[in-house]
Coordinates of C-alpha atoms and ligand atoms in Angstrom, one line a residue:
X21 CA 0.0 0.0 0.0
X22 CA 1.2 3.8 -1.2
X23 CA -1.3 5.6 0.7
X24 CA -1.4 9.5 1.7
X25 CA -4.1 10.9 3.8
X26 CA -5.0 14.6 3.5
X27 CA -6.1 16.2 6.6
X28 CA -6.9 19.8 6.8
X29 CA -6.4 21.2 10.2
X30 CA -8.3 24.5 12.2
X31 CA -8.0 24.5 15.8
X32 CA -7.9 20.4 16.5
X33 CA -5.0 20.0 18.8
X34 CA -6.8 17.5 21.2
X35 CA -8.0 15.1 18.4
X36 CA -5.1 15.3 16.0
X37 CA -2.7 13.1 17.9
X38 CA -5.7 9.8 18.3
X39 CA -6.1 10.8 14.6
X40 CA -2.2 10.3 13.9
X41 CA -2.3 7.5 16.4
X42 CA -4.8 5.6 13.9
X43 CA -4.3 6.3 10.9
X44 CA -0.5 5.3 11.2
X45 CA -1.5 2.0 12.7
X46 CA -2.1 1.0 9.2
X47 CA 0.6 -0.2 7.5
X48 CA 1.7 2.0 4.3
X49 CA -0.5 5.1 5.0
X50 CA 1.2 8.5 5.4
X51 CA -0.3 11.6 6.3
X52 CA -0.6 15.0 5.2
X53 CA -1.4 17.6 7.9
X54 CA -2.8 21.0 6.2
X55 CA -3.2 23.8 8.7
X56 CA -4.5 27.4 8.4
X57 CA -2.7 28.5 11.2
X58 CA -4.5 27.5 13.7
X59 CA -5.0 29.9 17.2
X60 CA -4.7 27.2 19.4
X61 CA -1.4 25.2 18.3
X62 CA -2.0 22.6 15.9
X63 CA 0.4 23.4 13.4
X64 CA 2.9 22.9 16.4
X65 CA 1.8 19.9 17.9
X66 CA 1.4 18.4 14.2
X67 CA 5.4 19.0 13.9
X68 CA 6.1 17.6 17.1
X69 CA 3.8 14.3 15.5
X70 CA 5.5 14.8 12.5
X71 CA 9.0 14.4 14.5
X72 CA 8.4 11.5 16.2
X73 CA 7.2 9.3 13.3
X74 CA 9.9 10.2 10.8
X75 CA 9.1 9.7 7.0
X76 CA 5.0 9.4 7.9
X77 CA 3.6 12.3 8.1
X78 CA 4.1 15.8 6.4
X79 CA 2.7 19.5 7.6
X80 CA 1.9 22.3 5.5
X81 CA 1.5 25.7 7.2
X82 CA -0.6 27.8 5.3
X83 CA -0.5 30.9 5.8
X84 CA -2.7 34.5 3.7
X85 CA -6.2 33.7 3.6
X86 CA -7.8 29.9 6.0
X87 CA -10.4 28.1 4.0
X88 CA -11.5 24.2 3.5
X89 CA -11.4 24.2 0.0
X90 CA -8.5 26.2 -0.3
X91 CA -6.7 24.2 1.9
X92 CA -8.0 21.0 0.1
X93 CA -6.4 22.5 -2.8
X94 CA -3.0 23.4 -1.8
X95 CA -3.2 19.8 0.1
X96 CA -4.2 17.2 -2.7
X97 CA -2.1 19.4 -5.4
X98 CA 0.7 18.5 -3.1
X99 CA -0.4 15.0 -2.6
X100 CA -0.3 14.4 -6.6
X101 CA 3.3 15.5 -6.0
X102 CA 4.2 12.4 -4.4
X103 CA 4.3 8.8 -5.6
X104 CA 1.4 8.1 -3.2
X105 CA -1.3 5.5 -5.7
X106 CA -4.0 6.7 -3.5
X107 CA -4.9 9.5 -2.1
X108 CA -7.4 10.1 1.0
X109 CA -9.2 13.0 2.4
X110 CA -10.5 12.5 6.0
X111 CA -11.5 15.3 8.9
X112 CA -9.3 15.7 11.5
X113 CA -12.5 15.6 14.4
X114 CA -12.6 12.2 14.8
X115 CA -16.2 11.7 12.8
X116 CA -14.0 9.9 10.3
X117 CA -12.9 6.6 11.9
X118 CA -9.5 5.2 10.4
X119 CA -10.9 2.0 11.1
X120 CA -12.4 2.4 7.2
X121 CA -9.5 3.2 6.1
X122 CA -9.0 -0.6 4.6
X123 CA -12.2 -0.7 3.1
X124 CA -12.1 2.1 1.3
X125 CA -8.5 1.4 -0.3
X126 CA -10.2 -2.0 -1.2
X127 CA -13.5 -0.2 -3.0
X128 CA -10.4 1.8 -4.9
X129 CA -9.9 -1.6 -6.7
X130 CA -12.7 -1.5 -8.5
X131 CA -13.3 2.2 -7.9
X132 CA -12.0 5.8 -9.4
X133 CA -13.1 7.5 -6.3
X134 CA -14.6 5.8 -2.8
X135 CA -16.8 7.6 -0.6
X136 CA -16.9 6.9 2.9
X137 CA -20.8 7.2 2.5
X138 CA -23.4 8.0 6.0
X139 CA -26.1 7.5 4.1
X140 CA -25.7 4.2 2.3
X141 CA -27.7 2.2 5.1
X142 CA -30.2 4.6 6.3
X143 CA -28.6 7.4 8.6
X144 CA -25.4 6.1 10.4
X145 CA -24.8 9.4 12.2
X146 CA -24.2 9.4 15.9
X147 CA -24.6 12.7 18.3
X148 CA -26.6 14.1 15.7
X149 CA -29.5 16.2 16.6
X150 CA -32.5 15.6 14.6
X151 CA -32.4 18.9 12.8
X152 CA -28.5 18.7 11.5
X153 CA -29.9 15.3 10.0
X154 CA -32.7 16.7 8.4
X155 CA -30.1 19.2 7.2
X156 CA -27.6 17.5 6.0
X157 CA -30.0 14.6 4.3
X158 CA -31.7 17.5 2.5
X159 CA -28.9 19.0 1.6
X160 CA -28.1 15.7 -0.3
X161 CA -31.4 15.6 -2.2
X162 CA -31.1 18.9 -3.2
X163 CA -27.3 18.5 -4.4
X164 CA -28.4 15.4 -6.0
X165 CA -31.7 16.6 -7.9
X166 CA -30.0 20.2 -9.1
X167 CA -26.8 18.3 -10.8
X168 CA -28.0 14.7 -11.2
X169 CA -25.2 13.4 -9.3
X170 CA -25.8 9.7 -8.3
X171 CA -24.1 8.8 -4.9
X172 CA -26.0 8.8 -1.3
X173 CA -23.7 11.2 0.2
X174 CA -21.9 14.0 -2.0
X175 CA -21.1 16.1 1.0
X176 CA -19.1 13.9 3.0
X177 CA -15.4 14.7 3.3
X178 CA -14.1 11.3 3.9
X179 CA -12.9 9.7 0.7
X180 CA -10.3 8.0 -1.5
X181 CA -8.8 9.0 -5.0
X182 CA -7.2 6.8 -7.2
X183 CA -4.2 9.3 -8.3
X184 CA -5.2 9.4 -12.0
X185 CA -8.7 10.7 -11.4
X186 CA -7.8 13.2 -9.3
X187 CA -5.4 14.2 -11.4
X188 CA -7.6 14.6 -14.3
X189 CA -9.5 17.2 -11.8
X190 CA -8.4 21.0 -12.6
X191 CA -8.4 21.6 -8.7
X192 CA -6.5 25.2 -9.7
X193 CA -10.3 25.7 -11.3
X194 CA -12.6 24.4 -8.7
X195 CA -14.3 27.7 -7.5
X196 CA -15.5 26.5 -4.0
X197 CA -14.5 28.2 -1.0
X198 CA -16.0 26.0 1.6
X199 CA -17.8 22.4 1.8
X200 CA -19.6 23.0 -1.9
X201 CA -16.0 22.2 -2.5
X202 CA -16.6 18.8 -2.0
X203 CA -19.7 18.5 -4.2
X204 CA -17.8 20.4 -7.3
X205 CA -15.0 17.6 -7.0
X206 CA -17.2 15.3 -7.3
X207 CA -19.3 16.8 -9.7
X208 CA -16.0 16.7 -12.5
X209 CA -15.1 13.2 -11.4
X210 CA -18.6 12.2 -12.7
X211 CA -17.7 14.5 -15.9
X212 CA -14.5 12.7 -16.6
X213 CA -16.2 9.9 -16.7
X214 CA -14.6 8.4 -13.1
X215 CA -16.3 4.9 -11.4
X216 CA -17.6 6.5 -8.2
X217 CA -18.1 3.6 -5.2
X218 CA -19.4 3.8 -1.7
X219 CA -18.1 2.5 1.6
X220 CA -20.9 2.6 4.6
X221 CA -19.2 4.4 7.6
X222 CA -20.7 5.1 10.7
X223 CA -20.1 8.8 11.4
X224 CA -19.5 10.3 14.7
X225 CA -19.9 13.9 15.5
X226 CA -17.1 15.9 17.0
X227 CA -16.6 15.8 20.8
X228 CA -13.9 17.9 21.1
X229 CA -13.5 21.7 19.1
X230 CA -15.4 23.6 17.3
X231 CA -17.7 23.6 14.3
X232 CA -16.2 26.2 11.5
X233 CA -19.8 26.3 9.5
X234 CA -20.4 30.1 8.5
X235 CA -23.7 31.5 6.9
X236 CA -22.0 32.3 4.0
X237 CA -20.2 28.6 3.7
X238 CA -23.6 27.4 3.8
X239 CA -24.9 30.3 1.0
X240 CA -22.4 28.9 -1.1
X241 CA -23.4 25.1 -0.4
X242 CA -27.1 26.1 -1.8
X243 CA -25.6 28.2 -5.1
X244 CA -22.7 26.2 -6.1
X245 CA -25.0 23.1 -7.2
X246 CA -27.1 25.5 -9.9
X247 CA -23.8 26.9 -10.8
X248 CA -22.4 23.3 -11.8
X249 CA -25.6 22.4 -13.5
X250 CA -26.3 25.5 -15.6
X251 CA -22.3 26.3 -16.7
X252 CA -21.4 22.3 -16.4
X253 CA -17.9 23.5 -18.0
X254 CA -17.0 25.4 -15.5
Ligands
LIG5 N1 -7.0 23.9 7.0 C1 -8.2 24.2 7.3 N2 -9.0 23.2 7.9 C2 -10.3 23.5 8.2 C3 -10.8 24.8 8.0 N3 -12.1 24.7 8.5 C4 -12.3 23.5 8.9 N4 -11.2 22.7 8.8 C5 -11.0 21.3 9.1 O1 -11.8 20.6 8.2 C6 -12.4 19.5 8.9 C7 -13.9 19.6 8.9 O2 -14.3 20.7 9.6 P1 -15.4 20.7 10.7 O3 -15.4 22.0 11.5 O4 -15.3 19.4 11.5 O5 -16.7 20.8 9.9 P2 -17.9 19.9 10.0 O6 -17.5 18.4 10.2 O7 -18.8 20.2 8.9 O8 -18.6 20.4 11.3 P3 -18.7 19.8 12.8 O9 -20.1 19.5 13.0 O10 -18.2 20.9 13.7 O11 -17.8 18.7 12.9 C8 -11.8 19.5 10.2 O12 -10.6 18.6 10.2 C9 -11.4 20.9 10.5 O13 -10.3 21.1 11.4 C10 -10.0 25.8 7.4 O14 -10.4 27.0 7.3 N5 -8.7 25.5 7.1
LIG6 MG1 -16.6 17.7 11.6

Protein backbone atom coordinates (compact mmCIF):
# COMPACT_ATOMS: atom_id res chain seq x y z
CA UNK A 1 0.00 0.00 0.00
CA UNK A 2 1.21 3.75 -1.22
CA UNK A 3 -1.25 5.56 0.73
CA UNK A 4 -1.39 9.45 1.75
CA UNK A 5 -4.06 10.93 3.79
CA UNK A 6 -4.99 14.56 3.50
CA UNK A 7 -6.09 16.24 6.64
CA UNK A 8 -6.91 19.76 6.84
CA UNK A 9 -6.41 21.24 10.21
CA UNK A 10 -8.29 24.47 12.19
CA UNK A 11 -8.01 24.49 15.75
CA UNK A 12 -7.92 20.44 16.50
CA UNK A 13 -5.05 20.04 18.77
CA UNK A 14 -6.82 17.54 21.15
CA UNK A 15 -8.01 15.08 18.37
CA UNK A 16 -5.10 15.29 16.01
CA UNK A 17 -2.71 13.07 17.89
CA UNK A 18 -5.71 9.77 18.34
CA UNK A 19 -6.11 10.83 14.60
CA UNK A 20 -2.21 10.30 13.86
CA UNK A 21 -2.32 7.54 16.35
CA UNK A 22 -4.77 5.56 13.93
CA UNK A 23 -4.30 6.33 10.93
CA UNK A 24 -0.48 5.34 11.23
CA UNK A 25 -1.53 2.05 12.66
CA UNK A 26 -2.07 1.02 9.18
CA UNK A 27 0.65 -0.23 7.53
CA UNK A 28 1.67 1.98 4.32
CA UNK A 29 -0.46 5.11 4.98
CA UNK A 30 1.16 8.47 5.38
CA UNK A 31 -0.32 11.62 6.31
CA UNK A 32 -0.59 15.04 5.20
CA UNK A 33 -1.39 17.59 7.87
CA UNK A 34 -2.76 21.04 6.17
CA UNK A 35 -3.18 23.80 8.70
CA UNK A 36 -4.49 27.44 8.45
CA UNK A 37 -2.74 28.49 11.15
CA UNK A 38 -4.49 27.54 13.73
CA UNK A 39 -5.03 29.92 17.25
CA UNK A 40 -4.72 27.19 19.43
CA UNK A 41 -1.39 25.25 18.35
CA UNK A 42 -1.96 22.60 15.87
CA UNK A 43 0.42 23.35 13.41
CA UNK A 44 2.89 22.92 16.40
CA UNK A 45 1.77 19.91 17.91
CA UNK A 46 1.44 18.39 14.21
CA UNK A 47 5.38 18.95 13.93
CA UNK A 48 6.06 17.57 17.11
CA UNK A 49 3.80 14.34 15.50
CA UNK A 50 5.53 14.76 12.48
CA UNK A 51 9.00 14.42 14.46
CA UNK A 52 8.43 11.52 16.17
CA UNK A 53 7.17 9.29 13.28
CA UNK A 54 9.89 10.23 10.75
CA UNK A 55 9.06 9.71 6.98
CA UNK A 56 5.04 9.45 7.89
CA UNK A 57 3.61 12.30 8.06
CA UNK A 58 4.07 15.83 6.44
CA UNK A 59 2.69 19.47 7.59
CA UNK A 60 1.91 22.34 5.45
CA UNK A 61 1.51 25.66 7.18
CA UNK A 62 -0.58 27.82 5.25
CA UNK A 63 -0.51 30.94 5.77
CA UNK A 64 -2.67 34.54 3.74
CA UNK A 65 -6.23 33.69 3.61
CA UNK A 66 -7.84 29.89 5.96
CA UNK A 67 -10.43 28.06 4.01
CA UNK A 68 -11.48 24.15 3.54
CA UNK A 69 -11.44 24.22 -0.05
CA UNK A 70 -8.53 26.21 -0.34
CA UNK A 71 -6.73 24.15 1.91
CA UNK A 72 -8.04 21.04 0.12
CA UNK A 73 -6.42 22.53 -2.82
CA UNK A 74 -2.95 23.36 -1.75
CA UNK A 75 -3.15 19.76 0.06
CA UNK A 76 -4.23 17.18 -2.75
CA UNK A 77 -2.06 19.42 -5.37
CA UNK A 78 0.70 18.51 -3.09
CA UNK A 79 -0.38 14.95 -2.62
CA UNK A 80 -0.28 14.45 -6.61
CA UNK A 81 3.33 15.47 -6.04
CA UNK A 82 4.25 12.45 -4.45
CA UNK A 83 4.34 8.78 -5.64
CA UNK A 84 1.42 8.12 -3.24
CA UNK A 85 -1.31 5.54 -5.73
CA UNK A 86 -4.01 6.71 -3.50
CA UNK A 87 -4.93 9.49 -2.15
CA UNK A 88 -7.38 10.08 1.02
CA UNK A 89 -9.16 13.02 2.39
CA UNK A 90 -10.50 12.54 6.02
CA UNK A 91 -11.46 15.30 8.91
CA UNK A 92 -9.32 15.67 11.52
CA UNK A 93 -12.55 15.58 14.37
CA UNK A 94 -12.57 12.18 14.82
CA UNK A 95 -16.21 11.74 12.83
CA UNK A 96 -13.98 9.93 10.29
CA UNK A 97 -12.91 6.57 11.90
CA UNK A 98 -9.47 5.22 10.44
CA UNK A 99 -10.93 2.01 11.06
CA UNK A 100 -12.45 2.37 7.24
CA UNK A 101 -9.48 3.18 6.05
CA UNK A 102 -8.98 -0.63 4.57
CA UNK A 103 -12.20 -0.72 3.12
CA UNK A 104 -12.07 2.14 1.29
CA UNK A 105 -8.54 1.35 -0.28
CA UNK A 106 -10.16 -1.97 -1.17
CA UNK A 107 -13.46 -0.16 -3.03
CA UNK A 108 -10.42 1.81 -4.86
CA UNK A 109 -9.95 -1.56 -6.66
CA UNK A 110 -12.73 -1.48 -8.47
CA UNK A 111 -13.30 2.24 -7.86
CA UNK A 112 -11.95 5.83 -9.40
CA UNK A 113 -13.10 7.54 -6.27
CA UNK A 114 -14.65 5.76 -2.85
CA UNK A 115 -16.78 7.56 -0.60
CA UNK A 116 -16.94 6.92 2.87
CA UNK A 117 -20.82 7.25 2.48
CA UNK A 118 -23.39 7.98 6.04
CA UNK A 119 -26.11 7.49 4.06
CA UNK A 120 -25.73 4.24 2.34
CA UNK A 121 -27.65 2.16 5.09
CA UNK A 122 -30.21 4.63 6.35
CA UNK A 123 -28.62 7.42 8.56
CA UNK A 124 -25.39 6.06 10.35
CA UNK A 125 -24.83 9.40 12.24
CA UNK A 126 -24.18 9.39 15.94
CA UNK A 127 -24.59 12.70 18.26
CA UNK A 128 -26.56 14.09 15.69
CA UNK A 129 -29.47 16.16 16.64
CA UNK A 130 -32.48 15.62 14.63
CA UNK A 131 -32.35 18.89 12.83
CA UNK A 132 -28.54 18.66 11.49
CA UNK A 133 -29.90 15.27 10.02
CA UNK A 134 -32.75 16.70 8.44
CA UNK A 135 -30.08 19.24 7.25
CA UNK A 136 -27.63 17.55 6.04
CA UNK A 137 -30.00 14.60 4.34
CA UNK A 138 -31.67 17.54 2.49
CA UNK A 139 -28.92 19.05 1.63
CA UNK A 140 -28.09 15.70 -0.34
CA UNK A 141 -31.44 15.56 -2.19
CA UNK A 142 -31.07 18.86 -3.16
CA UNK A 143 -27.32 18.47 -4.39
CA UNK A 144 -28.39 15.42 -6.04
CA UNK A 145 -31.67 16.58 -7.90
CA UNK A 146 -29.98 20.15 -9.07
CA UNK A 147 -26.85 18.28 -10.80
CA UNK A 148 -27.95 14.70 -11.17
CA UNK A 149 -25.20 13.42 -9.27
CA UNK A 150 -25.84 9.71 -8.26
CA UNK A 151 -24.09 8.84 -4.87
CA UNK A 152 -26.02 8.81 -1.33
CA UNK A 153 -23.69 11.19 0.22
CA UNK A 154 -21.92 13.96 -2.03
CA UNK A 155 -21.07 16.08 1.03
CA UNK A 156 -19.13 13.94 2.98
CA UNK A 157 -15.43 14.66 3.26
CA UNK A 158 -14.09 11.29 3.89
CA UNK A 159 -12.89 9.70 0.67
CA UNK A 160 -10.29 7.96 -1.52
CA UNK A 161 -8.78 9.03 -4.96
CA UNK A 162 -7.16 6.75 -7.20
CA UNK A 163 -4.23 9.26 -8.32
CA UNK A 164 -5.15 9.40 -11.99
CA UNK A 165 -8.71 10.72 -11.42
CA UNK A 166 -7.76 13.17 -9.30
CA UNK A 167 -5.40 14.24 -11.39
CA UNK A 168 -7.65 14.64 -14.29
CA UNK A 169 -9.54 17.24 -11.77
CA UNK A 170 -8.38 20.99 -12.64
CA UNK A 171 -8.44 21.63 -8.75
CA UNK A 172 -6.46 25.19 -9.67
CA UNK A 173 -10.33 25.66 -11.30
CA UNK A 174 -12.57 24.42 -8.66
CA UNK A 175 -14.29 27.69 -7.49
CA UNK A 176 -15.48 26.52 -4.02
CA UNK A 177 -14.48 28.15 -1.00
CA UNK A 178 -15.95 26.03 1.62
CA UNK A 179 -17.83 22.41 1.79
CA UNK A 180 -19.64 22.98 -1.91
CA UNK A 181 -15.95 22.21 -2.52
CA UNK A 182 -16.60 18.80 -2.04
CA UNK A 183 -19.73 18.53 -4.19
CA UNK A 184 -17.84 20.35 -7.32
CA UNK A 185 -15.04 17.63 -7.03
CA UNK A 186 -17.20 15.29 -7.26
CA UNK A 187 -19.27 16.82 -9.67
CA UNK A 188 -16.00 16.69 -12.48
CA UNK A 189 -15.10 13.18 -11.36
CA UNK A 190 -18.58 12.16 -12.73
CA UNK A 191 -17.73 14.45 -15.88
CA UNK A 192 -14.54 12.74 -16.62
CA UNK A 193 -16.16 9.86 -16.74
CA UNK A 194 -14.63 8.37 -13.15
CA UNK A 195 -16.29 4.93 -11.38
CA UNK A 196 -17.64 6.49 -8.24
CA UNK A 197 -18.12 3.63 -5.23
CA UNK A 198 -19.38 3.83 -1.70
CA UNK A 199 -18.14 2.54 1.56
CA UNK A 200 -20.91 2.61 4.62
CA UNK A 201 -19.15 4.41 7.60
CA UNK A 202 -20.69 5.15 10.69
CA UNK A 203 -20.11 8.79 11.43
CA UNK A 204 -19.49 10.30 14.67
CA UNK A 205 -19.90 13.87 15.51
CA UNK A 206 -17.13 15.95 16.99
CA UNK A 207 -16.60 15.85 20.78
CA UNK A 208 -13.91 17.90 21.05
CA UNK A 209 -13.52 21.71 19.13
CA UNK A 210 -15.36 23.60 17.31
CA UNK A 211 -17.67 23.62 14.28
CA UNK A 212 -16.24 26.18 11.52
CA UNK A 213 -19.78 26.31 9.50
CA UNK A 214 -20.36 30.13 8.52
CA UNK A 215 -23.72 31.50 6.91
CA UNK A 216 -21.95 32.26 3.99
CA UNK A 217 -20.22 28.56 3.71
CA UNK A 218 -23.63 27.40 3.82
CA UNK A 219 -24.90 30.30 1.00
CA UNK A 220 -22.38 28.89 -1.14
CA UNK A 221 -23.43 25.14 -0.40
CA UNK A 222 -27.12 26.11 -1.77
CA UNK A 223 -25.63 28.24 -5.09
CA UNK A 224 -22.72 26.21 -6.13
CA UNK A 225 -25.02 23.09 -7.22
CA UNK A 226 -27.07 25.49 -9.93
CA UNK A 227 -23.79 26.90 -10.84
CA UNK A 228 -22.45 23.28 -11.80
CA UNK A 229 -25.57 22.42 -13.51
CA UNK A 230 -26.29 25.49 -15.62
CA UNK A 231 -22.33 26.30 -16.74
CA UNK A 232 -21.38 22.28 -16.43
CA UNK A 233 -17.85 23.47 -17.96
CA UNK A 234 -17.00 25.36 -15.55
N1 LIG B 1 -6.96 23.94 6.98
C1 LIG B 1 -8.24 24.19 7.32
N2 LIG B 1 -8.98 23.22 7.87
C2 LIG B 1 -10.25 23.52 8.20
C3 LIG B 1 -10.83 24.79 8.03
N3 LIG B 1 -12.13 24.75 8.47
C4 LIG B 1 -12.33 23.50 8.90
N4 LIG B 1 -11.19 22.74 8.76
C5 LIG B 1 -10.99 21.33 9.07
O1 LIG B 1 -11.83 20.60 8.21
C6 LIG B 1 -12.38 19.47 8.86
C7 LIG B 1 -13.91 19.59 8.87
O2 LIG B 1 -14.30 20.75 9.60
P1 LIG B 1 -15.42 20.71 10.74
O3 LIG B 1 -15.36 21.99 11.51
O4 LIG B 1 -15.31 19.44 11.48
O5 LIG B 1 -16.68 20.76 9.87
P2 LIG B 1 -17.93 19.85 10.01
O6 LIG B 1 -17.51 18.43 10.17
O7 LIG B 1 -18.84 20.15 8.89
O8 LIG B 1 -18.59 20.44 11.31
P3 LIG B 1 -18.66 19.82 12.80
O9 LIG B 1 -20.09 19.50 12.99
O10 LIG B 1 -18.21 20.88 13.72
O11 LIG B 1 -17.75 18.65 12.88
C8 LIG B 1 -11.76 19.45 10.24
O12 LIG B 1 -10.61 18.64 10.22
C9 LIG B 1 -11.39 20.91 10.46
O13 LIG B 1 -10.34 21.07 11.37
C10 LIG B 1 -10.02 25.81 7.44
O14 LIG B 1 -10.41 26.96 7.25
N5 LIG B 1 -8.74 25.45 7.11
MG1 LIG C 1 -16.64 17.66 11.65
Amino acid sequence: MNALVVVPTYNEHDNLPVLVQGVLAHPGFRMLVVDDGSPDGTGAIADRLAAENPGRIEVMHRTGPRGLGRSYVDGLQHALRTDAKLIFQMDADLSHSPEYLPALAAAAETHDVVIGSRYLQGVSVVNWPLHRIFLSTFANRYIKTVTGLSPSDCTSGYRCWRRDALAKIPLGRVASAGYAFLVEMLFRAAQNGSRIGEVPIIFIERRQGQSKVSKAVLLESLITPWRLRLRPRG
